[in-house]
Coordinates of C-alpha atoms in Angstrom, one line a residue:
M34 CA 74.8 -139.1 -3.5
G35 CA 73.6 -141.5 -0.8
S36 CA 75.1 -139.4 2.0
N37 CA 73.6 -136.2 0.6
L38 CA 70.2 -137.9 0.2
L39 CA 70.2 -138.7 3.9
T40 CA 71.5 -135.2 4.8
Y41 CA 69.2 -133.2 2.6
S42 CA 66.0 -135.3 2.1
G43 CA 64.1 -133.6 4.9
L44 CA 65.1 -130.1 3.9
T45 CA 64.5 -130.7 0.2
T46 CA 60.9 -131.8 1.0
K47 CA 60.5 -128.7 3.1
V48 CA 61.8 -126.4 0.3
K49 CA 59.5 -128.1 -2.3
A50 CA 56.5 -127.4 -0.1
M51 CA 57.5 -123.8 0.3
S52 CA 58.2 -123.4 -3.4
S53 CA 54.7 -124.6 -4.3
H54 CA 53.4 -121.4 -2.7
L55 CA 55.6 -119.0 -4.7
I56 CA 53.5 -116.5 -6.7
T57 CA 53.1 -117.6 -10.4
N58 CA 53.2 -115.4 -13.5
K59 CA 49.4 -115.8 -13.8
E60 CA 49.0 -114.4 -10.3
F61 CA 51.4 -111.5 -11.0
R62 CA 49.2 -110.6 -14.1
E63 CA 46.2 -110.5 -11.8
L64 CA 48.1 -108.4 -9.2
A65 CA 49.2 -105.9 -11.9
S66 CA 45.6 -105.2 -12.8
F67 CA 44.7 -104.0 -9.3
T68 CA 44.2 -100.3 -8.8
N69 CA 45.2 -99.7 -5.2
V70 CA 47.6 -101.0 -2.5
Q71 CA 44.7 -102.2 -0.3
D72 CA 43.6 -104.7 -2.9
I73 CA 47.1 -106.1 -3.0
A74 CA 47.2 -106.3 0.8
Q75 CA 43.8 -108.2 0.8
Y76 CA 45.1 -110.6 -1.9
L77 CA 48.3 -111.3 0.1
K78 CA 46.3 -111.7 3.3
N79 CA 44.6 -114.8 1.7
H80 CA 47.8 -116.1 0.1
P81 CA 49.4 -119.1 1.8
T82 CA 52.9 -117.6 1.8
Y83 CA 51.9 -114.2 3.3
Q84 CA 49.0 -115.1 5.5
S85 CA 51.0 -115.1 8.8
Q86 CA 52.5 -111.6 8.1
F87 CA 49.2 -110.0 7.1
A88 CA 46.7 -111.9 9.2
K89 CA 46.5 -109.4 12.1
L90 CA 46.7 -106.2 10.0
D91 CA 43.9 -104.1 8.7
E92 CA 44.5 -103.9 5.0
T93 CA 42.5 -100.7 4.6
L94 CA 45.0 -98.8 6.7
L95 CA 48.2 -100.2 5.1
H96 CA 50.3 -97.9 2.9
R97 CA 52.9 -98.8 0.4
G98 CA 55.9 -98.2 2.7
E99 CA 54.6 -100.4 5.4
M100 CA 53.8 -103.2 3.0
E101 CA 57.3 -103.0 1.6
H102 CA 58.7 -103.6 5.1
I103 CA 56.4 -106.6 5.6
L104 CA 57.4 -108.1 2.3
R105 CA 61.1 -107.6 3.0
F106 CA 60.6 -109.3 6.3
S107 CA 58.9 -112.3 4.7
V108 CA 62.3 -113.2 3.1
Y109 CA 63.9 -113.3 6.5
H110 CA 61.0 -115.2 7.8
D111 CA 61.4 -117.9 5.2
Y112 CA 65.2 -118.0 5.8
L113 CA 64.5 -118.5 9.5
R114 CA 62.0 -121.3 8.8
L115 CA 64.7 -123.1 6.8
Y116 CA 67.4 -122.4 9.4
R117 CA 65.3 -123.9 12.2
F118 CA 64.7 -127.0 10.1
A119 CA 68.3 -127.4 9.0
N120 CA 71.0 -129.6 10.5
Q121 CA 74.4 -128.1 11.5
K122 CA 76.0 -128.6 8.1
Q123 CA 73.1 -126.8 6.3
R124 CA 73.2 -124.1 8.9
D125 CA 76.8 -123.4 8.1
F126 CA 75.8 -122.6 4.5
L127 CA 72.8 -120.5 5.7
K128 CA 75.2 -118.5 7.9
L129 CA 77.3 -117.8 4.8
Y130 CA 74.1 -116.7 2.9
F131 CA 73.0 -114.5 5.7
S132 CA 75.7 -111.9 5.0
R133 CA 73.6 -110.6 2.0
Y134 CA 70.8 -109.6 4.5
E135 CA 73.4 -107.9 6.7
V136 CA 74.5 -105.8 3.7
Q137 CA 70.9 -104.9 2.9
A138 CA 70.3 -103.7 6.4
L139 CA 73.5 -101.6 6.5
K140 CA 72.6 -100.1 3.1
A141 CA 69.3 -99.0 4.6
C142 CA 71.1 -97.4 7.5
L143 CA 73.5 -95.6 5.1
R144 CA 70.6 -94.3 3.0
K145 CA 69.0 -92.8 6.1
L146 CA 72.2 -90.9 6.9
F147 CA 72.8 -89.6 3.4
D148 CA 69.2 -88.7 2.5
S149 CA 67.2 -86.6 5.1
R150 CA 64.1 -87.3 3.0
S151 CA 64.4 -91.1 3.4
V152 CA 61.6 -92.8 5.2
E153 CA 62.0 -93.7 8.8
L154 CA 63.7 -97.0 9.3
K155 CA 61.4 -99.6 10.7
L156 CA 63.6 -102.6 11.2
E157 CA 62.4 -103.6 14.7
R158 CA 61.0 -106.8 13.2
F159 CA 64.5 -107.9 12.4
Y160 CA 66.1 -107.2 15.8
P161 CA 65.5 -110.7 17.3
F162 CA 66.6 -112.3 14.1
F163 CA 69.9 -110.4 13.9
E164 CA 70.5 -110.9 17.6
K165 CA 70.6 -114.6 17.1
H166 CA 72.4 -114.8 13.7
S167 CA 74.6 -111.7 13.3
N168 CA 77.5 -109.9 14.9
I169 CA 75.9 -106.6 14.0
S170 CA 74.0 -104.7 16.7
L171 CA 71.2 -103.7 14.4
P172 CA 69.4 -101.4 17.0
K173 CA 72.7 -99.5 17.4
A174 CA 73.2 -99.2 13.7
V175 CA 69.7 -98.0 13.1
A176 CA 69.9 -95.5 15.9
S177 CA 73.2 -94.0 14.4
S178 CA 72.8 -90.3 13.5
S179 CA 76.2 -90.0 11.8
L180 CA 78.7 -92.0 9.9
E181 CA 80.9 -91.9 13.0
E182 CA 78.2 -93.4 15.1
L183 CA 77.6 -96.1 12.5
A184 CA 81.3 -96.9 12.3
E185 CA 81.3 -97.2 16.1
S186 CA 78.4 -99.6 16.1
L187 CA 80.3 -101.8 13.7
K188 CA 83.5 -102.0 15.7
G189 CA 84.7 -105.5 16.2
N190 CA 83.1 -107.1 13.1
S191 CA 84.1 -107.4 9.5
Y192 CA 81.9 -104.5 8.3
E193 CA 84.1 -102.1 10.2
K194 CA 86.4 -102.3 7.1
I195 CA 84.1 -100.4 4.8
F196 CA 85.1 -97.1 6.6
S197 CA 88.7 -97.7 5.8
M198 CA 88.0 -98.7 2.2
V199 CA 86.3 -95.4 1.4
D200 CA 88.5 -92.3 0.9
T201 CA 87.0 -89.8 3.3
S202 CA 89.2 -87.0 2.0
S203 CA 87.2 -86.8 -1.3
S204 CA 83.7 -86.2 0.1
P205 CA 82.4 -89.8 -0.4
T206 CA 78.9 -90.4 -1.5
L207 CA 76.3 -93.0 -0.5
F208 CA 77.3 -94.9 -3.7
D209 CA 80.9 -95.1 -2.5
Y210 CA 79.9 -96.7 0.8
E211 CA 77.4 -99.1 -0.9
I212 CA 80.1 -100.2 -3.4
A213 CA 82.5 -100.8 -0.5
L214 CA 79.9 -103.0 1.2
D215 CA 79.4 -105.0 -2.0
L216 CA 83.1 -105.5 -2.6
L217 CA 83.6 -106.6 1.0
H218 CA 80.6 -108.9 0.8
F219 CA 81.6 -110.7 -2.5
N220 CA 85.2 -111.0 -1.5
D221 CA 84.3 -112.7 1.8
I222 CA 81.7 -115.0 0.1
W223 CA 84.3 -116.0 -2.6
N224 CA 86.9 -116.8 0.0
Q225 CA 84.5 -118.9 2.1
I226 CA 83.3 -120.8 -1.0
N227 CA 86.9 -121.7 -1.8
Q228 CA 87.2 -123.2 1.6
I229 CA 84.3 -125.6 1.3
K230 CA 85.6 -129.1 1.3
Q231 CA 82.9 -130.9 -0.6
A232 CA 83.7 -130.5 -4.3
S233 CA 80.0 -130.8 -5.5
E234 CA 78.8 -128.0 -3.2
R235 CA 81.8 -125.8 -3.9
K236 CA 81.1 -126.2 -7.7
I237 CA 77.4 -125.2 -7.3
L238 CA 78.2 -122.1 -5.3
T239 CA 81.1 -121.2 -7.6
E240 CA 78.9 -121.3 -10.7
T241 CA 76.0 -119.2 -9.2
Y242 CA 78.1 -116.6 -7.3
G243 CA 80.8 -116.4 -10.0
S244 CA 78.1 -115.7 -12.7
Q245 CA 76.4 -113.2 -10.4
M246 CA 79.7 -111.3 -9.9
D247 CA 80.4 -111.2 -13.7
L248 CA 76.9 -110.0 -14.5
L249 CA 77.0 -107.3 -11.8
N250 CA 80.3 -106.0 -13.2
I251 CA 78.9 -105.8 -16.7
Q252 CA 75.8 -103.9 -15.4
W253 CA 77.9 -101.4 -13.4
I254 CA 80.2 -100.7 -16.4
Y255 CA 77.2 -100.3 -18.8
R256 CA 75.4 -98.0 -16.4
A257 CA 78.5 -95.9 -15.7
K258 CA 79.1 -95.4 -19.5
R259 CA 75.5 -94.5 -20.2
Y260 CA 74.6 -92.3 -17.2
Y261 CA 77.8 -90.9 -15.7
E262 CA 81.1 -89.3 -16.6
I263 CA 83.6 -91.4 -14.7
S264 CA 87.2 -92.3 -15.5
T265 CA 88.4 -95.8 -16.2
A266 CA 90.4 -95.8 -13.0
E267 CA 87.5 -94.8 -10.9
L268 CA 85.2 -97.3 -12.5
S269 CA 87.7 -100.1 -12.1
A270 CA 87.7 -99.4 -8.3
F271 CA 84.0 -100.1 -8.2
L272 CA 84.2 -103.5 -9.7
I273 CA 84.3 -106.9 -7.9
P274 CA 87.9 -108.1 -8.4
I275 CA 86.8 -111.6 -9.3
H276 CA 86.4 -113.1 -12.8
Y277 CA 84.5 -116.3 -13.5
K278 CA 83.3 -116.7 -17.1
L279 CA 84.1 -113.1 -18.1
R280 CA 87.7 -113.0 -19.3
K281 CA 89.9 -110.3 -17.8
S282 CA 90.8 -109.0 -21.3
T283 CA 87.1 -108.6 -22.1
L284 CA 86.5 -106.8 -18.8
T285 CA 89.4 -104.5 -19.5
A286 CA 88.0 -103.7 -23.0
M287 CA 84.6 -102.9 -21.5
L288 CA 86.3 -100.6 -19.0
E289 CA 88.1 -98.7 -21.7
A290 CA 85.1 -98.6 -24.1
E291 CA 84.1 -95.1 -25.0
T292 CA 80.3 -95.7 -25.0
A293 CA 77.7 -97.9 -23.5
E294 CA 76.9 -99.3 -26.9
K295 CA 80.5 -100.5 -27.3
V296 CA 80.1 -102.4 -24.0
L297 CA 77.1 -104.2 -25.4
E298 CA 79.1 -105.1 -28.6
L299 CA 81.8 -106.6 -26.4
L300 CA 79.1 -108.5 -24.4
Q301 CA 78.1 -110.3 -27.6
N302 CA 81.5 -112.1 -27.5
T303 CA 81.1 -113.4 -24.0
Y304 CA 79.7 -116.6 -22.4
Y305 CA 76.5 -114.6 -21.4
A306 CA 75.7 -113.3 -25.0
R307 CA 73.0 -115.9 -25.8
H308 CA 70.8 -114.5 -23.0
F309 CA 71.0 -110.9 -24.2
K310 CA 68.5 -109.7 -26.8
K311 CA 67.9 -106.0 -26.6
T312 CA 70.2 -103.0 -26.0
D313 CA 68.8 -101.4 -22.9
T314 CA 69.2 -101.4 -19.2
L315 CA 66.1 -103.3 -18.5
S316 CA 67.2 -106.1 -20.8
L317 CA 70.5 -106.3 -18.9
E318 CA 68.6 -106.8 -15.7
R319 CA 66.5 -109.4 -17.3
M320 CA 69.6 -111.2 -18.6
Y321 CA 71.0 -111.1 -15.1
H322 CA 67.9 -112.8 -13.5
K323 CA 67.4 -115.2 -16.5
I324 CA 70.9 -116.6 -16.2
L325 CA 70.8 -116.9 -12.4
E326 CA 67.4 -118.7 -12.6
E327 CA 68.7 -121.1 -15.2
L328 CA 71.8 -121.8 -13.1
Y329 CA 69.8 -122.5 -10.0
E330 CA 67.4 -124.7 -11.8
Q331 CA 70.2 -126.6 -13.5
A332 CA 72.0 -127.0 -10.1
V333 CA 68.8 -128.4 -8.5
R334 CA 68.3 -130.8 -11.4
K335 CA 71.9 -132.1 -11.1
S336 CA 72.1 -132.1 -7.3
P337 CA 68.6 -132.0 -5.8
Y338 CA 70.0 -133.1 -2.4
S339 CA 72.5 -130.3 -1.8
V340 CA 72.8 -126.6 -1.0
A341 CA 71.3 -125.9 -4.4
C342 CA 67.8 -126.5 -3.1
I343 CA 68.3 -123.9 -0.4
S344 CA 70.0 -121.2 -2.4
S345 CA 67.6 -121.6 -5.3
Y346 CA 64.6 -121.1 -3.1
L347 CA 66.0 -118.1 -1.3
Y348 CA 66.9 -116.5 -4.7
K349 CA 63.4 -117.1 -6.0
K350 CA 61.8 -115.7 -2.9
E351 CA 63.9 -112.5 -3.0
L352 CA 63.0 -112.1 -6.7
E353 CA 59.3 -112.6 -5.9
V354 CA 59.4 -109.9 -3.2
N355 CA 61.2 -107.5 -5.5
K356 CA 58.5 -108.1 -8.2
L357 CA 55.7 -107.5 -5.6
I358 CA 57.4 -104.2 -4.6
S359 CA 57.6 -103.2 -8.3
V360 CA 53.9 -103.9 -8.6
L361 CA 53.2 -101.7 -5.6
E362 CA 55.3 -98.9 -7.1
G363 CA 53.6 -99.3 -10.5
I364 CA 50.2 -98.9 -8.8
R365 CA 51.4 -96.0 -6.8
Y366 CA 52.3 -94.1 -10.0
R367 CA 49.2 -95.4 -11.8
L368 CA 51.0 -97.3 -14.5
P369 CA 48.9 -99.4 -16.8
A370 CA 49.1 -103.2 -16.0
E371 CA 50.9 -103.9 -19.3
N372 CA 53.7 -101.5 -18.3
I373 CA 54.1 -103.1 -14.9
L374 CA 54.2 -106.6 -16.5
K375 CA 57.0 -105.4 -18.9
I376 CA 59.1 -104.6 -15.8
I377 CA 58.5 -107.8 -13.8
L378 CA 58.0 -110.6 -16.3

C-alpha cells in the first residue's frame, strides 16, 4: 500500500479533480429538456469539462455531427491529460487502455468503406495524438478508399490480422470486420493483463475486463436470437473466447437456446442475474453499465492508489460522452425529455 500510495497519490488527486466535473444526473435532466442542439452547445461551452473544446466555436453554427466529433475528442483529450501527468508505470497501463481508441477509429474507417451514405470522417483532431501513441497511420487509414488500401495502411502492426481473420470468400459484411476487431482487441488485452506482475493490479483488471467480456457475449447472443437468423456455429465464431464468471456450460446453453427469451431464463442462473430486472434489450445494456460501474467503484474503494482510479475515470468519461450523444440524437428526433431520460439514466 505504501509503495502504491507514493506512486499514485499525484495521479489520484488529478483524477479526483477531473471527476468532480463529470456531468451529474441532475444536469442530464436539464440537458434532456432542451429543444435544439445549439442550446446544448451553449451549455457545454460554459461547463468546466468542455470549455476548452467549445470556447472558440460559434454554437449557433454547430450541427449534431460536428458536436459528436468534439465530444468524442474530449475523451482522447482527457486521456492525454492523464498520460502527460503519469509516470512510466502508469503510462504502461494507459498504453494498454489506448487500444480501445484504436479500435474505435478503425471501426469508423470501416463504416465509411461499407456505407457510402456515412458522414465524412473528420478525424484530423486525432492525428497528432495517434502519431505519438499508436502504430497506426491514422491519416492513411482515413484516406483509404477500399479494404485493400486499409489493409495496406495497417501492414506491420497487430491490426493487420483482422483481414486474415475474416473469410473473404463469403462476401463479408461490416459486422464481420467489426467482430474480428473486437476479438483481436479483447484477446490482446487479456494476454497483456495476464502478464502484469503486480497481483493487485492484475486482479482489478481481470475483474473489470473479465466481466465486460462475459456481458458482451450475453448481449451478442441475445440480440442474435432476437433479431437475426444465425446458426449456432456462426454465432459461436462471433463470441469472445474468454470466460470469467460465466460458466462455459451456461454459455453453450445460451448458444443453443431456441429463443431470446430462453437466453434470459438462463441468465437468471448466472452471477450477473441480480442486476437484471426486465426482459428487453435496453435492460441488458443497463445491466452491462450498472455492473461495470459497481466493479469500478468497488475497485477504487479497495485500491484507491492503483490503476483502478485511471480505468474508472476513463470508463465514466466514455459513458458520459455516449449519454451526451444520445441526448443530441433524442433532440434531433424531437423525443420528449422523459423518453431521452429512459435511455440514458
